[in-house]
Tab-separated table of C-alpha atoms in Angstrom:
chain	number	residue	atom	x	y	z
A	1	UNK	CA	0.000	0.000	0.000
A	2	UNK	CA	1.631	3.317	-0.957
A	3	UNK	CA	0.569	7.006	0.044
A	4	UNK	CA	-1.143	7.002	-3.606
A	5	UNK	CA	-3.269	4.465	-2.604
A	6	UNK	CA	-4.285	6.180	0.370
A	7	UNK	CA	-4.993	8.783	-0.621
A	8	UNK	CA	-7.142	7.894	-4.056
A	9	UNK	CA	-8.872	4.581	-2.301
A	10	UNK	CA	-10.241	3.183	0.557
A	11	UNK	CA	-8.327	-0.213	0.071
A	12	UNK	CA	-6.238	-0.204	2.938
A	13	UNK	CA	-9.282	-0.386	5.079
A	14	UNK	CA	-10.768	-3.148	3.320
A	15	UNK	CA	-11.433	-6.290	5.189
A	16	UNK	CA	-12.685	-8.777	2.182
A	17	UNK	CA	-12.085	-12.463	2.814
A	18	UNK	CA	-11.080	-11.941	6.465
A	19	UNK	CA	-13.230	-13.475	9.494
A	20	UNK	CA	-13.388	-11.066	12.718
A	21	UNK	CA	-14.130	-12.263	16.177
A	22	UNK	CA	-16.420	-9.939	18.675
A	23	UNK	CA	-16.680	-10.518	21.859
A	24	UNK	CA	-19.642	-9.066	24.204
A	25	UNK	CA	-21.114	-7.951	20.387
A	26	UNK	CA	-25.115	-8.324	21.418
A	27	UNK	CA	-25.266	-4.408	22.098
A	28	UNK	CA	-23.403	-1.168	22.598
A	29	UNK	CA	-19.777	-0.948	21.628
A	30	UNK	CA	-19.329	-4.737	20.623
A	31	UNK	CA	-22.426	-4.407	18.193
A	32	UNK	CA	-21.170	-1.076	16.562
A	33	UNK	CA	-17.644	-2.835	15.992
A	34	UNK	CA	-19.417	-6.169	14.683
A	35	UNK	CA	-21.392	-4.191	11.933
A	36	UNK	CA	-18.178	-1.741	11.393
A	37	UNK	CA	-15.919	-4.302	10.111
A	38	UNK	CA	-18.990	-6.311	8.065
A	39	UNK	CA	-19.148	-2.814	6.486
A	40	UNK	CA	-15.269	-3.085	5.404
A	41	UNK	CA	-15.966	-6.468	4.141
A	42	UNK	CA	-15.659	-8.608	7.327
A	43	UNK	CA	-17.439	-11.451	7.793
A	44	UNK	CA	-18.154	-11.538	11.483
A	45	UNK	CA	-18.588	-14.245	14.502
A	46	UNK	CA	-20.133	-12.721	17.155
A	47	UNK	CA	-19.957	-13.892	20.754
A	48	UNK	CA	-22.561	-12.846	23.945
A	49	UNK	CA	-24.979	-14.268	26.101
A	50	UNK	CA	-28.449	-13.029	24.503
A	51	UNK	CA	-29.358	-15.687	21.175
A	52	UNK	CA	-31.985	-12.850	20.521
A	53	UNK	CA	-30.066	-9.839	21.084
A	54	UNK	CA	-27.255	-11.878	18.823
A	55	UNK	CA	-29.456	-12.980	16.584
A	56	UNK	CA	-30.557	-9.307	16.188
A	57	UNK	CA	-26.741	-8.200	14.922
A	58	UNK	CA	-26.311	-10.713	13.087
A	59	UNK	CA	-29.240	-9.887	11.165
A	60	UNK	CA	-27.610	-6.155	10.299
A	61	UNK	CA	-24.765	-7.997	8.937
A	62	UNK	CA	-26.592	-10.533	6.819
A	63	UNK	CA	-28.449	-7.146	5.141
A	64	UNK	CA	-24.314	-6.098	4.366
A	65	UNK	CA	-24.264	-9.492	2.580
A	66	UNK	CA	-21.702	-10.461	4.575
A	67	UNK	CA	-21.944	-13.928	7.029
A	68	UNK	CA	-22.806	-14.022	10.553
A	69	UNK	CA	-21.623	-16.711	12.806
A	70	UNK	CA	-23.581	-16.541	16.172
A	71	UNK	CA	-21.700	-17.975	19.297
A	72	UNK	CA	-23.940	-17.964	22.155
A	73	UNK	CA	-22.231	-18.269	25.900
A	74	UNK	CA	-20.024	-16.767	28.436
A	75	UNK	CA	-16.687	-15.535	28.171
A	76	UNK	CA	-15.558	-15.951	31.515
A	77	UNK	CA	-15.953	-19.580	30.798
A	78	UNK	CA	-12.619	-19.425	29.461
A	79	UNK	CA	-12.230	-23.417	28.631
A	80	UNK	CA	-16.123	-23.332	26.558
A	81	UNK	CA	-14.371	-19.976	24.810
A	82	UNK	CA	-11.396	-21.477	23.718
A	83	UNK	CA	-13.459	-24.457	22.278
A	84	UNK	CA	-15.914	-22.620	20.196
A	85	UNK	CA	-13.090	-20.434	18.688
A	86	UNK	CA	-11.522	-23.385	17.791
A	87	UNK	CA	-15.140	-24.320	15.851
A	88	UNK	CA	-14.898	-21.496	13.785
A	89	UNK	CA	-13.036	-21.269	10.471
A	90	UNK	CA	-9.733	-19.532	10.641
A	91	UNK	CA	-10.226	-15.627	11.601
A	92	UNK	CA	-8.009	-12.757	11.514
A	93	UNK	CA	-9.333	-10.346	13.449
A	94	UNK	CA	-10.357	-10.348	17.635
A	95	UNK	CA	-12.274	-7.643	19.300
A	96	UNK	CA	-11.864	-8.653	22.961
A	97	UNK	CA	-14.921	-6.250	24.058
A	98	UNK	CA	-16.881	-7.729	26.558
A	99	UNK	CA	-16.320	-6.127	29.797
A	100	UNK	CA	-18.298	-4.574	32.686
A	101	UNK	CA	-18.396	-1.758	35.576
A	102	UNK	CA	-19.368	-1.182	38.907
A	103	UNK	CA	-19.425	2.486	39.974
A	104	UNK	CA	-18.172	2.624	43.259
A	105	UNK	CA	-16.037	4.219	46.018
A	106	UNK	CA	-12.737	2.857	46.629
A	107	UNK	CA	-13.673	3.050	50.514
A	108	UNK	CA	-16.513	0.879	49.950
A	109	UNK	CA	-15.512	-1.835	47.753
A	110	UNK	CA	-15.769	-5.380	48.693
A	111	UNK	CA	-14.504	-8.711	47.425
A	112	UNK	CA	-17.394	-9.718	45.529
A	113	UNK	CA	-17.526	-6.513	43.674
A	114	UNK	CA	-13.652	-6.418	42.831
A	115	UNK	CA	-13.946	-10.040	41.788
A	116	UNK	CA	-16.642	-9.664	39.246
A	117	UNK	CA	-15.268	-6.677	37.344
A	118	UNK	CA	-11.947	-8.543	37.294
A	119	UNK	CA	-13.187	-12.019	36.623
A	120	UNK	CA	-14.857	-10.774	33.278
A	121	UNK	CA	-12.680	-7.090	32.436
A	122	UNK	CA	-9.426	-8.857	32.806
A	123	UNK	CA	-9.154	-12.564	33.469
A	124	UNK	CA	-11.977	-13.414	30.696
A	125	UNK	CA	-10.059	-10.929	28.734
A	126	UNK	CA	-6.645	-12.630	29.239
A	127	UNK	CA	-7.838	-15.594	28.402
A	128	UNK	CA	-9.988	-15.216	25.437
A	129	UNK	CA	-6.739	-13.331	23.585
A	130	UNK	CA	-4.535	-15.930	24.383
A	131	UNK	CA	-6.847	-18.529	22.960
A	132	UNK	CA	-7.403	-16.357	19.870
A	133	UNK	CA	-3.410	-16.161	19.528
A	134	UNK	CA	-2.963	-19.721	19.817
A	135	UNK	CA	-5.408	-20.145	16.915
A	136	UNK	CA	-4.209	-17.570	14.768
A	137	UNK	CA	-0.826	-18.738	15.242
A	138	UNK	CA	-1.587	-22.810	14.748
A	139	UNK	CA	-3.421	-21.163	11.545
A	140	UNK	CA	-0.534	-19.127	10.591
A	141	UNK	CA	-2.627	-16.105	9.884
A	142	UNK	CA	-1.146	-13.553	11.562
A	143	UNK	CA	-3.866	-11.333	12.348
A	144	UNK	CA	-5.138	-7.784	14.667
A	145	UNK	CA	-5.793	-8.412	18.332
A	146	UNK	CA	-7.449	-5.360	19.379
A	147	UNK	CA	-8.074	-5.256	23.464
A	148	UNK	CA	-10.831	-2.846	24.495
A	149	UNK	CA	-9.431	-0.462	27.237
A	150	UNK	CA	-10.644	2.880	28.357
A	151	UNK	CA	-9.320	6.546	29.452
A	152	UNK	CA	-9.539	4.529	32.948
A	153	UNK	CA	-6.702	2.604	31.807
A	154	UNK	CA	-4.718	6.135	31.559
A	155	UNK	CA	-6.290	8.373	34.002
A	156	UNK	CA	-8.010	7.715	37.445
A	157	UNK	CA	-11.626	8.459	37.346
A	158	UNK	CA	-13.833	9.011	40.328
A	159	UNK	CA	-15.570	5.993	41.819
A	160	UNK	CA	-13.738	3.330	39.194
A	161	UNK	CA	-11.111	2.266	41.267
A	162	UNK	CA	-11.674	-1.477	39.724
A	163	UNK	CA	-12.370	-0.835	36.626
A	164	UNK	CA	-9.474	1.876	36.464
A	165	UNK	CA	-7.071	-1.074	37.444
A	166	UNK	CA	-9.069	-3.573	35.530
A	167	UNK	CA	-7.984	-1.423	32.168
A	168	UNK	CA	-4.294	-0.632	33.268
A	169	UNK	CA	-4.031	-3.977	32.992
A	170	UNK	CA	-4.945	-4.169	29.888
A	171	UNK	CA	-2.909	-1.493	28.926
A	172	UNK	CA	0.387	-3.215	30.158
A	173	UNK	CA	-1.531	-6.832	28.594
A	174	UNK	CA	-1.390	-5.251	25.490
A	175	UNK	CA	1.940	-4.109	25.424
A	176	UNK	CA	3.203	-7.393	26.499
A	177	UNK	CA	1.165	-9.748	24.115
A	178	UNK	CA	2.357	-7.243	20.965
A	179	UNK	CA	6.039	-8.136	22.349
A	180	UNK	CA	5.777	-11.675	22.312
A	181	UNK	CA	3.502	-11.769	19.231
A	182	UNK	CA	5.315	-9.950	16.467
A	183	UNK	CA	7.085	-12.680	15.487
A	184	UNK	CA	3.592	-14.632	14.534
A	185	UNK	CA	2.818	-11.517	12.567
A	186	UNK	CA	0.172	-10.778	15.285
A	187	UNK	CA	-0.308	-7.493	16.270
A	188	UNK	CA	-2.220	-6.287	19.301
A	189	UNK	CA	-3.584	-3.163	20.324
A	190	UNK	CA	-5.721	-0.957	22.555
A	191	UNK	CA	-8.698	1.312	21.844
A	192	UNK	CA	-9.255	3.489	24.970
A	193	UNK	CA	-12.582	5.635	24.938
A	194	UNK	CA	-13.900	7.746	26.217
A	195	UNK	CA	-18.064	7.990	27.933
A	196	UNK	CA	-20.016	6.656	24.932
A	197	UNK	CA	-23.516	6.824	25.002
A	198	UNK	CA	-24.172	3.093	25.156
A	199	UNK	CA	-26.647	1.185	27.117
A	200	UNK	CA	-24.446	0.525	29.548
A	201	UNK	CA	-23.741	4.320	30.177
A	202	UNK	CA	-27.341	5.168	29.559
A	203	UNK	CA	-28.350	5.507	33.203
A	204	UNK	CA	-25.264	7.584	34.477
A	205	UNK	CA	-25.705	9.908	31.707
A	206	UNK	CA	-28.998	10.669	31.838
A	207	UNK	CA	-27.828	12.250	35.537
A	208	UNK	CA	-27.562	15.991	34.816
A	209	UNK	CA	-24.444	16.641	36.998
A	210	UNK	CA	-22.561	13.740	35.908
A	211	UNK	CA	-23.294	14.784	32.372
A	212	UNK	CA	-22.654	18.014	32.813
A	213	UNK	CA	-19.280	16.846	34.253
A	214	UNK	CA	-18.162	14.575	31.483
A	215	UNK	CA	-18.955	17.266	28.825
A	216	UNK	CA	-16.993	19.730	31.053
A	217	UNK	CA	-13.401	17.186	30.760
A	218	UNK	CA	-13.698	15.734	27.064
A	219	UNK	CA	-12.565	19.155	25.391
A	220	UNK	CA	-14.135	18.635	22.179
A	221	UNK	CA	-17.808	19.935	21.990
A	222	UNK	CA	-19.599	16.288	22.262
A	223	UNK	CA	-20.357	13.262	23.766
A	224	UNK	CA	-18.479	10.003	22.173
A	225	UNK	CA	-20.264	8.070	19.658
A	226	UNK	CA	-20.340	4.047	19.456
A	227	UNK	CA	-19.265	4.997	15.982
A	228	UNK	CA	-15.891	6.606	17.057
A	229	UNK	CA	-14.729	3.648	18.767
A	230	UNK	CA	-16.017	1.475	16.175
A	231	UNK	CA	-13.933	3.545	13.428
A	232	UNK	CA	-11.211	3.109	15.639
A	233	UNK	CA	-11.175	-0.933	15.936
A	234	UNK	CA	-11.380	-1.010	12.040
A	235	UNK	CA	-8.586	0.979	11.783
A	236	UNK	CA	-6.325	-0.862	13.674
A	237	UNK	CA	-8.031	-4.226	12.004
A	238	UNK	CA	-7.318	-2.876	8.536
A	239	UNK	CA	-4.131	-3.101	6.564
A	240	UNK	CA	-3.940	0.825	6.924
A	241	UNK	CA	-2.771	0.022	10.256
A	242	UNK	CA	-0.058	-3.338	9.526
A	243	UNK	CA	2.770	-1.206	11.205
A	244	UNK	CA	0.975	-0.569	13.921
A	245	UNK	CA	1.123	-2.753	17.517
A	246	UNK	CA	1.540	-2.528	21.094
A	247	UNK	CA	-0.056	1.235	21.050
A	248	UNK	CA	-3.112	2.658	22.814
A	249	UNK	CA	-5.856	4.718	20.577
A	250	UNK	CA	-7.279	6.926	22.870
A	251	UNK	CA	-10.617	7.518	21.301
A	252	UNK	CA	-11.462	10.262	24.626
A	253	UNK	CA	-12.359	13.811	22.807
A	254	UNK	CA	-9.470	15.574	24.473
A	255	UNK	CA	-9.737	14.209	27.864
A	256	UNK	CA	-6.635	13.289	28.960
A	257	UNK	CA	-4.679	16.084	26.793
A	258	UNK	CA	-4.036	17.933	30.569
């Protein structure tokens, strides 16, 4: 791909022929992403625990004429995971999306709440890209990992004190897994957003003052968009991006520019 191309086509963000995993892709971000890279030319498995929320997606990217494979379960059941990614024809691309929070503060955290945000945000997430690295290196694919992290992962936020270290770790995960994945041709990445209006942020920001307070910190004049981070991920799926690994995109409007 040369500047030329870039700038007359969109070829380098073509994704024609390749198979992308989704994790958590019934709703929100992991839906946007899903139907993103079916738009590029993806065909797309998608992984949750609704069938009819799954089955919903799936039907958006059988209208881009593109083929939906619909894996219904639980990620944190790491050893089921691994097995149905090993069902699936060879794929190229994992979005390890799924992930949770649990507004709280740090005074009054207890065990059960730290243990669920970290049993799905980072062990699930640990061990679904390692089993999607194994594949795509028994497959010798070579492929895009791309980990879903958050500003949280690069600034503390109030009340997130476990999902704020839930995302550093995948921050430094990231880093690590591009190191010791290069030489499969695997790259790995981050995309880091900021509040999206998603359904899991629905409730928060419909809360004047905390509204009013995330509009106040991201400097540019809006909200995030499911569509930002989804441009993002296809990005740093697409062959525009095949120099491109162990890096954080912060998709955050300005947020953590002070």
């Amino acid at each position: 791909m040369t500047p030329e191309n870039i700038a007359n086509t969109i070829e380098g963000f073509r994704l024609d022929g390749q198979l992308a995993v989704v994790t958590g892709a019934s709703r929100g971000l992991g839906e946007g992403c899903a139907v993103a890279l079916a738009g590029a030319g993806a065909d797309v498995a998608l992984i949750g625990r609704s069938q009819h929320d799954l089955d919903a997606v799936a039907r958006k990217i059988i209208d881009l004429d593109r083929t939906a494979h619909v894996l219904v379960g639980d990620v944190t059941e790491t050893t089921a995971l691994s097995q149905a990614l090993g069902e699936l024809p060879p794929f190229q691309i994992f979005v390890n999306n799924a992930g949770t929070n649990h507004p709280q503060p740090f005074l009054e955290v207890d065990e059960d709440t730290f243990d669920m945000v970290m049993d799905l945000n980072l062990r699930a997430a640990f061990f679904a890209a390692q089993a999607a690295a194994r594949l795509m290196a028994a497959h010798k694919t070579g492929g895009s990992i791309i980990n879903m992290s958050s500003q949280a992962g690069h600034r503390a936020l109030q009340d997130r004190s476990v999902y704020s270290a839930s995302k550093f770790a995948i921050e430094g995960l990231t880093k690590a897994m591009a190191f010791e994945l290069a030489d499969q041709n695997i790259r790995v990445n981050s995309v880091a957003p900021t509040f999206v209006e998603t359904p899991m942020t629905k409730a928060g920001l419909a809360q004047k003052d905390f509204r009013d307070y995330v509009e106040g910190k991201i400097k540019l004049p809006r909200l995030g968009q499911i569509g930002d981070v989804a441009a993002a991920v296809l990005f740093l799926a697409s062959p525009a991006a095949s120099m491109i690994t162990g890096t954080s995109l912060l998709v955050d409007g300005g947020w953590t520019v002070d």
